[in-house]
Structure formats: C-alpha cells, structure tokens
Amino acid sequence: DAGLKKTFDTICTVPGSVGAVMIREDGEILRASGDMNDPDEAFALSNLMKDAAQLVKIALPEAKSLTRLTVSRQSGVTVVATLHHNHVFGVKQVDR
C-alpha cells in the first residue's frame, strides 16, 4: 500500500530519528529501519501499544481509541508510537 509506505518514509525522516518500524496490529513487523531493525525492540513496542491501549480503556472508558503513545527516558531517548490504518508506526528519537 503506497499510503502506508509514504507514512513509513515520513517517520524515518523525523528529526533525531534513529529508527522506525511499521507493525500490523497482530504484531507482525512489516518494515523496519535503524535501531528498530532489532526484532526485540519492535516486538516490545507493539506489546507496549497493546498494553497502553488497555490502560487507556481503564482510565478513560469513553475514549474511542489510543492513537499515540510517547515514552521518554531521561537519557534523551523518546519513542513515539502512532496507530494509523490498523498499523502501528513507531519512531525512536534521540535528542541532538
């Protein structure tokens, strides 16, 4: 799908990006670049999205769905995961 590829290519160019991943909702990794080529990182990210979605349902039952999840570490590493067309797009960024 050209739209999904374009979205993936776009997140690869986010400033400070050191890796990106596109995962189907069932957890299958479709594309990966940089740090996200590590299957363990991509797998962890897809599980994190699922867990976060469950937390959102608990905290905000009226919320339709979790669309974006941001995880930041004090070391200057941020991972942002976004749901888009039944896929999870993840980007790992480092402060420059």
mmCIF file of C-alpha atoms in Angstrom:
data_model
loop_
_atom_site.group_PDB
_atom_site.id
_atom_site.type_symbol
_atom_site.label_atom_id
_atom_site.label_comp_id
_atom_site.label_asym_id
_atom_site.label_seq_id
_atom_site.Cartn_x
_atom_site.Cartn_y
_atom_site.Cartn_z
ATOM 1 C CA ASP A 1 0.000 0.000 0.000
ATOM 2 C CA ALA A 2 1.553 3.254 -1.192
ATOM 3 C CA GLY A 3 -0.017 5.324 1.595
ATOM 4 C CA LEU A 4 1.485 3.137 4.305
ATOM 5 C CA LYS A 5 4.906 3.215 2.637
ATOM 6 C CA LYS A 6 4.708 7.004 2.414
ATOM 7 C CA THR A 7 3.804 7.241 6.109
ATOM 8 C CA PHE A 8 6.723 4.967 6.979
ATOM 9 C CA ASP A 9 9.141 7.000 4.828
ATOM 10 C CA THR A 10 7.900 10.180 6.523
ATOM 11 C CA ILE A 11 8.557 8.951 10.063
ATOM 12 C CA CYS A 12 12.034 7.825 9.008
ATOM 13 C CA THR A 13 12.883 11.488 8.333
ATOM 14 C CA VAL A 14 11.649 12.856 11.689
ATOM 15 C CA PRO A 15 14.453 14.973 13.232
ATOM 16 C CA GLY A 16 16.593 12.906 15.587
ATOM 17 C CA SER A 17 15.144 9.628 14.292
ATOM 18 C CA VAL A 18 17.434 6.642 14.849
ATOM 19 C CA GLY A 19 14.941 4.020 13.776
ATOM 20 C CA ALA A 20 11.401 3.427 12.636
ATOM 21 C CA VAL A 21 9.072 0.463 12.434
ATOM 22 C CA MET A 22 5.707 -0.397 10.918
ATOM 23 C CA ILE A 23 3.839 -3.209 12.646
ATOM 24 C CA ARG A 24 0.497 -4.789 11.816
ATOM 25 C CA GLU A 25 -1.955 -4.827 14.713
ATOM 26 C CA ASP A 26 -1.371 -8.580 15.098
ATOM 27 C CA GLY A 27 2.294 -7.804 15.837
ATOM 28 C CA GLU A 28 3.845 -8.759 12.502
ATOM 29 C CA ILE A 29 6.732 -6.435 11.622
ATOM 30 C CA LEU A 30 6.276 -5.190 8.050
ATOM 31 C CA ARG A 31 9.106 -2.665 7.754
ATOM 32 C CA ALA A 32 11.920 -1.548 9.993
ATOM 33 C CA SER A 33 14.897 0.775 9.826
ATOM 34 C CA GLY A 34 17.831 1.700 12.053
ATOM 35 C CA ASP A 35 17.543 0.709 15.728
ATOM 36 C CA MET A 36 14.111 -0.739 15.087
ATOM 37 C CA ASN A 37 15.640 -3.479 12.928
ATOM 38 C CA ASP A 38 16.138 -5.265 16.240
ATOM 39 C CA PRO A 39 13.119 -7.602 16.339
ATOM 40 C CA ASP A 40 13.059 -7.455 20.153
ATOM 41 C CA GLU A 41 12.668 -3.654 20.099
ATOM 42 C CA ALA A 42 9.895 -3.782 17.520
ATOM 43 C CA PHE A 43 8.138 -6.611 19.384
ATOM 44 C CA ALA A 44 8.382 -4.707 22.666
ATOM 45 C CA LEU A 45 6.916 -1.625 21.003
ATOM 46 C CA SER A 46 3.917 -3.491 19.589
ATOM 47 C CA ASN A 47 3.257 -5.041 23.012
ATOM 48 C CA LEU A 48 3.640 -1.651 24.667
ATOM 49 C CA MET A 49 0.996 -0.190 22.348
ATOM 50 C CA LYS A 50 -1.403 -3.025 23.232
ATOM 51 C CA ASP A 51 -0.779 -2.575 26.961
ATOM 52 C CA ALA A 52 -1.168 1.193 26.726
ATOM 53 C CA ALA A 53 -4.446 0.775 24.817
ATOM 54 C CA GLN A 54 -5.718 -1.396 27.680
ATOM 55 C CA LEU A 55 -4.634 1.233 30.216
ATOM 56 C CA VAL A 56 -6.450 3.949 28.281
ATOM 57 C CA LYS A 57 -9.634 1.843 28.316
ATOM 58 C CA ILE A 58 -9.327 1.506 32.093
ATOM 59 C CA ALA A 59 -8.526 5.179 32.702
ATOM 60 C CA LEU A 60 -10.864 6.679 30.096
ATOM 61 C CA PRO A 61 -13.650 4.240 29.246
ATOM 62 C CA GLU A 62 -15.243 6.838 26.971
ATOM 63 C CA ALA A 63 -12.096 7.169 24.861
ATOM 64 C CA LYS A 64 -12.572 5.678 21.417
ATOM 65 C CA SER A 65 -9.010 4.505 20.937
ATOM 66 C CA LEU A 66 -5.408 5.238 21.741
ATOM 67 C CA THR A 67 -3.908 6.983 18.741
ATOM 68 C CA ARG A 68 -0.481 7.977 20.028
ATOM 69 C CA LEU A 69 1.851 6.859 22.768
ATOM 70 C CA THR A 70 5.020 8.702 23.767
ATOM 71 C CA VAL A 71 7.628 7.139 26.025
ATOM 72 C CA SER A 72 10.543 9.335 27.101
ATOM 73 C CA ARG A 73 13.663 8.441 29.014
ATOM 74 C CA GLN A 74 15.845 10.829 30.950
ATOM 75 C CA SER A 75 18.748 9.791 28.746
ATOM 76 C CA GLY A 76 17.211 11.793 25.895
ATOM 77 C CA VAL A 77 15.606 8.869 24.077
ATOM 78 C CA THR A 78 11.958 9.130 23.066
ATOM 79 C CA VAL A 79 9.832 6.507 21.370
ATOM 80 C CA VAL A 80 6.593 7.604 19.752
ATOM 81 C CA ALA A 81 4.077 5.040 18.524
ATOM 82 C CA THR A 82 1.088 6.055 16.420
ATOM 83 C CA LEU A 83 -1.860 3.972 15.256
ATOM 84 C CA HIS A 84 -2.699 4.528 11.597
ATOM 85 C CA HIS A 85 -4.928 2.363 9.370
ATOM 86 C CA ASN A 86 -4.692 -0.716 11.636
ATOM 87 C CA HIS A 87 -0.909 -0.451 11.783
ATOM 88 C CA VAL A 88 1.405 0.798 14.497
ATOM 89 C CA PHE A 89 4.117 3.179 13.354
ATOM 90 C CA GLY A 90 6.963 3.631 15.798
ATOM 91 C CA VAL A 91 9.851 6.050 15.729
ATOM 92 C CA LYS A 92 12.791 6.158 18.117
ATOM 93 C CA GLN A 93 14.384 9.589 18.512
ATOM 94 C CA VAL A 94 17.405 10.895 20.341
ATOM 95 C CA ASP A 95 17.965 14.468 21.455
ATOM 96 C CA ARG A 96 20.577 16.035 19.235
#
